[in-house]
Coordinates of C-alpha atoms and ligand atoms in Angstrom, one line a residue:
M202 CA 103.3 56.6 -140.9
T203 CA 99.9 58.1 -140.9
Q204 CA 98.5 58.7 -144.3
T205 CA 98.0 62.5 -143.9
Y206 CA 97.4 62.7 -147.7
L207 CA 94.0 61.2 -147.2
E208 CA 93.0 64.3 -145.3
E209 CA 92.4 67.7 -146.8
F210 CA 95.5 70.0 -146.7
K211 CA 95.0 72.4 -143.8
N212 CA 96.3 75.7 -145.0
P213 CA 98.5 77.4 -142.4
E214 CA 97.8 81.1 -141.8
R215 CA 100.6 83.1 -143.4
I216 CA 101.6 86.6 -144.0
L217 CA 104.0 86.4 -147.0
M218 CA 106.8 89.0 -146.5
G219 CA 109.6 87.2 -148.2
A220 CA 111.2 87.4 -151.6
G221 CA 108.1 85.9 -153.2
P222 CA 105.6 84.5 -153.5
S223 CA 103.6 87.4 -152.1
S224 CA 100.1 87.2 -150.6
V225 CA 97.3 86.7 -153.1
H226 CA 94.1 88.6 -152.8
P227 CA 90.9 86.5 -152.3
R228 CA 89.5 88.0 -155.6
V229 CA 92.5 86.5 -157.4
L230 CA 92.1 83.1 -155.7
Q231 CA 88.4 83.2 -156.5
A232 CA 89.1 83.8 -160.2
M233 CA 91.1 80.5 -160.2
T234 CA 88.0 78.5 -159.1
K235 CA 86.1 79.4 -162.3
P236 CA 85.5 76.4 -164.6
V237 CA 88.3 75.5 -166.9
I238 CA 87.6 76.1 -170.6
G239 CA 89.7 75.0 -173.6
H240 CA 92.9 76.8 -174.6
L241 CA 91.5 77.1 -178.2
D242 CA 88.1 78.4 -177.0
P243 CA 87.2 81.8 -178.5
D244 CA 86.3 83.0 -175.0
F245 CA 89.7 82.1 -173.7
F246 CA 91.3 84.0 -176.6
Q247 CA 89.5 87.0 -175.3
V248 CA 90.9 86.4 -171.8
M249 CA 94.4 86.2 -173.5
D250 CA 93.9 89.4 -175.4
E251 CA 92.8 91.2 -172.2
V252 CA 95.8 89.9 -170.3
G253 CA 98.1 91.0 -173.1
Q254 CA 96.5 94.5 -173.2
M255 CA 96.9 94.9 -169.4
L256 CA 100.5 93.6 -169.5
R257 CA 101.3 96.2 -172.2
T258 CA 99.9 98.9 -169.9
V259 CA 102.0 97.6 -167.0
F260 CA 105.2 97.4 -169.0
H261 CA 104.4 100.7 -170.7
T262 CA 104.8 99.3 -174.2
T263 CA 103.1 98.8 -177.5
N264 CA 105.1 95.7 -178.3
F265 CA 102.9 93.1 -179.9
M266 CA 105.0 90.2 -178.4
T267 CA 103.9 90.8 -174.9
A268 CA 102.4 87.7 -173.1
P269 CA 102.7 85.5 -170.1
L270 CA 104.9 82.4 -170.5
S271 CA 103.8 79.2 -168.8
S272 CA 106.5 79.2 -166.2
T273 CA 107.9 81.1 -163.3
G274 CA 110.5 83.9 -163.8
T275 CA 113.4 81.5 -164.4
G276 CA 111.6 80.1 -167.5
A277 CA 111.4 83.7 -168.9
M278 CA 115.1 84.1 -168.2
E279 CA 115.7 81.0 -170.4
A280 CA 113.2 82.1 -173.0
A281 CA 114.9 85.5 -173.3
C282 CA 118.4 84.1 -173.5
F283 CA 117.7 81.1 -175.8
N284 CA 115.6 83.1 -178.3
I285 CA 118.1 85.9 -178.7
L286 CA 121.4 84.2 -178.4
E287 CA 123.0 81.7 -180.8
D288 CA 126.1 79.5 -180.4
G289 CA 129.2 81.6 -180.0
D290 CA 127.3 85.0 -179.6
K291 CA 128.9 87.3 -177.1
V292 CA 126.8 88.5 -174.2
I293 CA 127.7 90.6 -171.2
I294 CA 125.9 89.9 -167.9
C295 CA 126.0 92.4 -165.1
R296 CA 126.2 90.5 -161.9
N297 CA 125.5 92.3 -158.7
G298 CA 123.7 89.4 -156.9
Y299 CA 122.3 85.9 -157.1
F300 CA 119.9 86.5 -160.0
G301 CA 122.6 88.1 -162.2
D302 CA 124.6 85.0 -161.5
R303 CA 121.7 82.8 -162.6
L304 CA 121.2 84.9 -165.8
A305 CA 124.9 84.4 -166.6
D306 CA 124.6 80.6 -166.0
I307 CA 121.6 80.4 -168.4
A308 CA 123.3 82.5 -171.1
R309 CA 126.3 80.2 -170.9
R310 CA 124.2 77.1 -171.1
G311 CA 122.6 78.5 -174.2
G312 CA 125.9 78.4 -175.9
A313 CA 126.8 82.1 -175.7
E314 CA 130.3 83.4 -174.9
T315 CA 129.4 84.9 -171.5
I316 CA 131.3 87.8 -170.2
I317 CA 130.5 88.6 -166.6
L318 CA 130.8 92.1 -165.2
D319 CA 130.8 91.9 -161.4
A320 CA 129.7 94.6 -159.0
P321 CA 129.7 94.2 -155.2
W322 CA 126.6 92.7 -153.7
G323 CA 124.7 95.7 -152.4
K324 CA 125.6 98.1 -155.2
P325 CA 124.4 98.5 -158.8
V326 CA 126.8 97.8 -161.7
D327 CA 129.3 100.5 -162.5
L328 CA 128.6 102.4 -165.8
N329 CA 132.3 103.0 -166.6
A330 CA 133.2 99.4 -166.0
L331 CA 130.4 98.4 -168.4
E332 CA 131.7 100.9 -171.0
N333 CA 135.2 99.3 -170.7
E334 CA 133.8 95.8 -171.3
L335 CA 131.9 97.0 -174.3
K336 CA 135.0 98.6 -175.7
K337 CA 137.1 95.5 -174.9
H338 CA 134.8 93.1 -176.7
Q339 CA 133.6 93.7 -180.2
D340 CA 130.2 92.6 -181.4
V341 CA 128.5 92.0 -178.1
K342 CA 125.0 90.9 -179.1
M343 CA 123.3 91.6 -175.8
V344 CA 123.8 93.0 -172.3
G345 CA 121.8 91.6 -169.5
V346 CA 121.0 93.5 -166.3
V347 CA 118.8 92.8 -163.3
H348 CA 116.7 95.9 -162.6
A349 CA 115.7 94.9 -159.1
E350 CA 118.2 92.4 -157.5
T351 CA 116.0 90.5 -155.1
S352 CA 119.0 88.9 -153.4
T353 CA 120.5 92.2 -152.3
G354 CA 117.7 94.7 -152.4
V355 CA 119.4 96.9 -155.0
L356 CA 117.6 98.8 -157.8
T357 CA 119.9 99.5 -160.7
P358 CA 119.2 102.8 -162.5
L359 CA 118.6 101.8 -166.1
T360 CA 118.5 104.7 -168.5
E361 CA 122.3 105.5 -168.8
I362 CA 123.1 101.8 -169.1
I363 CA 120.6 101.4 -171.9
E364 CA 121.9 104.4 -173.8
L365 CA 125.5 103.1 -173.5
V366 CA 124.5 99.6 -174.6
H367 CA 122.7 100.8 -177.7
S368 CA 125.6 103.2 -178.6
H369 CA 127.6 99.9 -179.0
N370 CA 124.8 98.4 -181.1
S371 CA 124.0 95.7 -178.5
L372 CA 120.6 94.7 -177.3
I373 CA 119.5 95.3 -173.7
L374 CA 117.8 92.6 -171.7
V375 CA 116.3 93.6 -168.4
D376 CA 115.1 91.3 -165.6
A377 CA 112.1 93.1 -164.2
V378 CA 110.9 90.2 -162.0
T379 CA 110.8 92.2 -158.8
S380 CA 110.5 95.7 -160.2
L381 CA 107.4 95.3 -162.4
G382 CA 104.4 96.6 -160.5
G383 CA 106.5 97.8 -157.6
H384 CA 108.8 100.4 -159.2
D385 CA 108.5 102.6 -162.2
F386 CA 109.3 100.6 -165.4
R387 CA 109.1 101.9 -168.9
M388 CA 109.8 99.5 -171.7
D389 CA 109.3 101.8 -174.7
E390 CA 110.4 105.1 -173.2
W391 CA 113.6 103.6 -171.9
D392 CA 114.1 101.7 -175.1
I393 CA 114.4 98.2 -173.7
D394 CA 114.7 95.3 -176.1
V395 CA 113.7 92.4 -173.9
A396 CA 112.1 92.3 -170.4
Y397 CA 110.3 89.8 -168.3
S398 CA 108.7 89.4 -164.9
A399 CA 106.9 86.8 -162.8
S400 CA 103.3 86.6 -161.6
Q401 CA 104.1 86.1 -157.9
K402 CA 106.2 89.1 -156.9
C403 CA 104.7 92.6 -157.3
L404 CA 101.9 91.6 -159.8
G405 CA 99.8 89.9 -157.1
S406 CA 99.2 86.4 -158.6
P407 CA 100.3 83.0 -157.5
P408 CA 103.6 81.7 -159.0
G409 CA 103.2 80.1 -162.4
L410 CA 103.2 82.7 -165.2
A411 CA 106.1 84.9 -166.4
P412 CA 105.1 87.9 -168.5
I413 CA 107.7 88.7 -171.2
T414 CA 107.8 91.5 -173.8
I415 CA 110.0 91.8 -176.9
G416 CA 110.9 95.1 -178.5
P417 CA 111.3 95.6 -182.3
R418 CA 115.1 95.1 -182.5
A419 CA 114.9 91.9 -180.5
E420 CA 111.8 90.7 -182.5
E421 CA 113.8 91.2 -185.7
V422 CA 116.7 89.1 -184.2
I423 CA 114.3 86.3 -183.2
K424 CA 112.5 86.2 -186.5
T425 CA 115.6 86.2 -188.7
R426 CA 118.0 84.0 -186.7
P427 CA 119.5 81.3 -188.9
S428 CA 119.7 78.6 -186.2
E429 CA 116.9 76.8 -184.4
V430 CA 116.0 77.8 -180.8
Q431 CA 117.1 74.9 -178.5
S432 CA 113.9 75.0 -176.5
F433 CA 110.6 73.8 -178.1
Y434 CA 108.6 75.0 -175.1
F435 CA 110.0 78.6 -175.0
N436 CA 110.3 79.1 -178.8
L437 CA 108.8 82.6 -178.9
K438 CA 108.3 82.7 -182.7
D439 CA 106.0 79.6 -182.4
L440 CA 104.4 80.9 -179.2
E441 CA 103.5 84.1 -181.1
T442 CA 101.4 82.1 -183.5
Y443 CA 99.3 81.0 -180.6
W444 CA 99.1 84.5 -179.1
S445 CA 98.3 86.1 -182.5
Q446 CA 95.3 85.8 -184.8
T447 CA 96.6 82.5 -186.1
R448 CA 95.9 80.8 -182.7
A449 CA 97.8 77.7 -183.6
Y450 CA 98.2 75.2 -180.8
H451 CA 101.6 75.2 -179.2
H452 CA 101.1 73.9 -175.7
T453 CA 98.1 73.9 -173.4
S454 CA 97.8 77.2 -171.6
P455 CA 97.6 77.2 -167.8
I456 CA 94.0 78.3 -168.0
S457 CA 93.3 78.9 -164.3
M458 CA 96.6 80.7 -163.8
T459 CA 95.6 83.0 -166.7
Y460 CA 92.3 83.7 -165.0
A461 CA 94.3 84.6 -161.8
L462 CA 96.7 86.9 -163.7
R463 CA 93.8 88.6 -165.4
E464 CA 92.1 89.3 -162.1
S465 CA 95.3 90.6 -160.4
L466 CA 96.0 92.9 -163.4
R467 CA 92.5 94.1 -163.3
M468 CA 93.0 95.0 -159.7
M469 CA 96.2 96.9 -160.7
M470 CA 94.2 98.8 -163.3
E471 CA 91.6 99.7 -160.6
E472 CA 94.2 100.9 -158.2
G473 CA 96.1 102.7 -160.8
L474 CA 99.8 102.0 -161.6
E475 CA 101.1 105.2 -160.1
N476 CA 99.1 104.7 -156.9
R477 CA 100.4 101.1 -156.6
I478 CA 104.0 102.1 -157.1
N479 CA 103.5 104.9 -154.6
R480 CA 102.0 102.4 -152.1
H481 CA 105.2 100.2 -152.4
S482 CA 107.3 103.2 -151.8
K483 CA 105.3 104.4 -148.8
V484 CA 105.3 101.1 -147.0
A485 CA 108.9 100.5 -147.7
S486 CA 109.8 103.9 -146.2
A487 CA 107.9 102.9 -143.0
L488 CA 109.7 99.5 -142.9
R489 CA 113.1 101.1 -143.2
A490 CA 112.4 103.7 -140.6
G491 CA 111.2 101.0 -138.2
V492 CA 114.1 98.7 -138.8
S493 CA 116.5 101.5 -138.3
A494 CA 114.8 102.5 -135.0
I495 CA 115.5 98.9 -133.8
G496 CA 119.1 99.7 -134.5
L497 CA 119.4 97.3 -137.5
D498 CA 121.3 98.1 -140.7
I499 CA 120.0 97.8 -144.2
L500 CA 122.5 96.2 -146.6
S501 CA 121.8 98.2 -149.8
E502 CA 123.0 101.7 -150.2
E503 CA 120.4 104.4 -149.6
E504 CA 120.2 105.8 -153.1
Y505 CA 119.8 102.3 -154.7
R506 CA 117.2 100.8 -152.3
L507 CA 114.5 98.6 -153.6
N508 CA 111.0 99.2 -152.3
P509 CA 109.6 95.7 -152.7
L510 CA 112.5 94.1 -150.8
T511 CA 114.5 95.3 -147.8
P512 CA 117.7 93.4 -146.9
V513 CA 118.1 93.7 -143.1
V514 CA 121.5 92.9 -141.7
V515 CA 121.5 90.4 -138.9
P516 CA 123.1 91.9 -135.8
D517 CA 126.0 90.1 -134.1
G518 CA 125.1 87.3 -131.7
I519 CA 121.6 86.8 -133.3
D520 CA 120.8 83.5 -135.1
E521 CA 119.4 84.5 -138.5
A522 CA 117.5 81.2 -139.1
D523 CA 116.1 81.0 -135.5
V524 CA 114.5 84.5 -135.8
R525 CA 112.9 83.4 -139.1
R526 CA 111.6 80.2 -137.5
Q527 CA 110.0 82.2 -134.7
L528 CA 108.5 84.7 -137.1
L529 CA 106.9 81.9 -138.9
Q530 CA 105.8 79.7 -136.0
D531 CA 104.7 82.4 -133.5
Y532 CA 103.6 85.2 -135.8
K533 CA 102.7 83.4 -139.1
I534 CA 105.1 85.8 -140.9
E535 CA 107.3 84.5 -143.6
V536 CA 110.5 86.4 -144.4
S537 CA 113.4 85.1 -146.5
G538 CA 116.9 84.2 -145.6
A539 CA 119.7 85.3 -148.0
L540 CA 121.2 83.5 -150.9
G541 CA 124.8 82.8 -151.8
E542 CA 127.5 84.8 -150.1
L543 CA 124.9 86.6 -147.9
R544 CA 123.4 83.4 -146.4
G545 CA 123.0 83.8 -142.6
K546 CA 123.9 87.5 -142.7
V547 CA 120.7 89.1 -143.9
W548 CA 116.9 88.8 -143.6
R549 CA 115.1 89.7 -146.8
V550 CA 111.8 91.4 -146.0
G551 CA 109.4 91.7 -148.9
L552 CA 106.6 94.1 -149.4
M553 CA 105.3 93.0 -152.7
G554 CA 101.9 93.4 -154.4
E555 CA 99.2 92.5 -152.0
S556 CA 101.7 92.1 -149.2
A557 CA 102.8 95.7 -149.5
R558 CA 100.4 96.9 -146.7
E559 CA 101.0 99.1 -143.7
T560 CA 99.5 96.5 -141.4
N561 CA 102.1 94.0 -142.4
V562 CA 104.9 96.5 -141.6
F563 CA 103.5 96.9 -138.1
A564 CA 103.0 93.2 -137.6
F565 CA 106.6 92.5 -138.6
L566 CA 108.2 95.3 -136.6
S567 CA 106.3 94.4 -133.4
A568 CA 107.2 90.7 -133.8
M569 CA 110.9 91.6 -134.4
E570 CA 111.0 93.7 -131.3
S571 CA 109.7 90.8 -129.2
I572 CA 111.9 88.1 -130.8
L573 CA 115.1 90.2 -130.6
S574 CA 114.4 91.2 -127.1
K575 CA 113.9 87.5 -126.1
S576 CA 117.2 86.8 -127.8
G577 CA 119.0 89.3 -125.5
Y578 CA 119.2 92.1 -128.0
E579 CA 118.3 95.5 -126.3
V580 CA 115.0 96.8 -127.6
A581 CA 113.1 99.9 -126.7
F582 CA 109.6 98.6 -127.1
G583 CA 107.4 100.5 -129.5
A584 CA 110.2 102.6 -130.9
S585 CA 110.1 101.0 -134.3
L586 CA 106.3 101.3 -134.5
A587 CA 106.5 105.0 -133.7
A588 CA 109.2 105.5 -136.3
A589 CA 107.2 103.7 -138.9
Q590 CA 104.1 105.8 -138.1
R591 CA 106.1 109.0 -138.4
A592 CA 107.5 107.8 -141.8
L593 CA 104.0 107.2 -143.1
I594 CA 102.8 110.6 -142.0
T595 CA 105.8 112.5 -143.5
F596 CA 105.5 110.5 -146.7
D597 CA 102.1 112.1 -147.3
E598 CA 103.3 115.6 -146.6
Ligands
PLP1153 C1 112.4 85.6 -158.2 C2 113.3 86.1 -159.3 C3 113.6 85.4 -160.4 C4 113.2 84.0 -160.6 O1 111.9 83.8 -160.6 P1 111.2 82.4 -160.3 O2 109.8 82.8 -160.4 O3 111.7 82.0 -158.9 O4 111.6 81.4 -161.3 C5 114.4 86.0 -161.4 N1 114.9 87.2 -161.2 C6 114.7 87.9 -160.1 C7 115.3 89.3 -159.9 C8 113.9 87.4 -159.1 O5 113.6 88.1 -158.0

């Protein structure tokens, strides 16, 4: 075996169009090369405060407890569940995909009596079904829902669900990992109690930080719970003392990652949130038009489609993994395969954050035309590109 580790890692050229991570802008990478300072340095506190301020803007909240956790999105799922739920508490998890399933798994591991409300993959959870569950089970402490199901490309409308959940005196937890920065998301206006995201999807940073925000009801629950939180690392009450004026050491902050998040949030502020969400919507409409012009179906129903992720149904006779392999090898484009029951049946094409660019849509569509044509699928060359161009023009009208 050659000792390749003695050589510098040669970064392959990649266009990241999968379910995350998304491409990272050079400005953000550059920010990570700044010298490391201490996590108790007053200058680092300023960086933390600025990140907190910008996160509040992105979440549309005034919640004090708004900060990036030192983990990817899954860590935030654990933090949210473990800090709110105690042994024997009842929780309803809406499961319309892989991440709803993960959320239910985590809630159950946390000791909660976990009631699962299933919806077909490709659709949002049904409001009446949720109402029935809330009537059937008394004292449900929290209801968990995934805003943007990255496994199926479904955006679940939140406002009616939240109203329903609060009318039963339960808390609402929202997984905003793929929606934050890519779709409209309003923590305070929609009256959400707990929400979290991840740095590597629509926020434009590398993976490694998971912003979380805690509303007043949930904060009260966290601060008055009689039992200890199982997790030392994700104990939000203790973490708050580090993020607040007290600045007590809890664990060493990932300094360079925080620099990166600061820079990517700063770029969001420069672009403007509305412009950014509009950009995600525009490029997604071009991608969908192009994919349809190739004759491929989109798994999610039209009125619930996610912009940052499009699930493209693999046509009969085409090898899903082989197409992905060719995209990566010959075109340097990464798209994702599907998870769970959709494995082998769907390509998940992401347009998140810095990856949500028109040029990426055209690169992907032309590559797909060539690959599918070589695989014996009938393709009218250029048709998908023309459809995408038309979609971009009509979007602006
Ligand atoms: C990616 C994702 C997660 C998990 O995040 P990791 O950063 O992979 O830990 C959770 N929920 C949703 C909806 C996601 O898309």
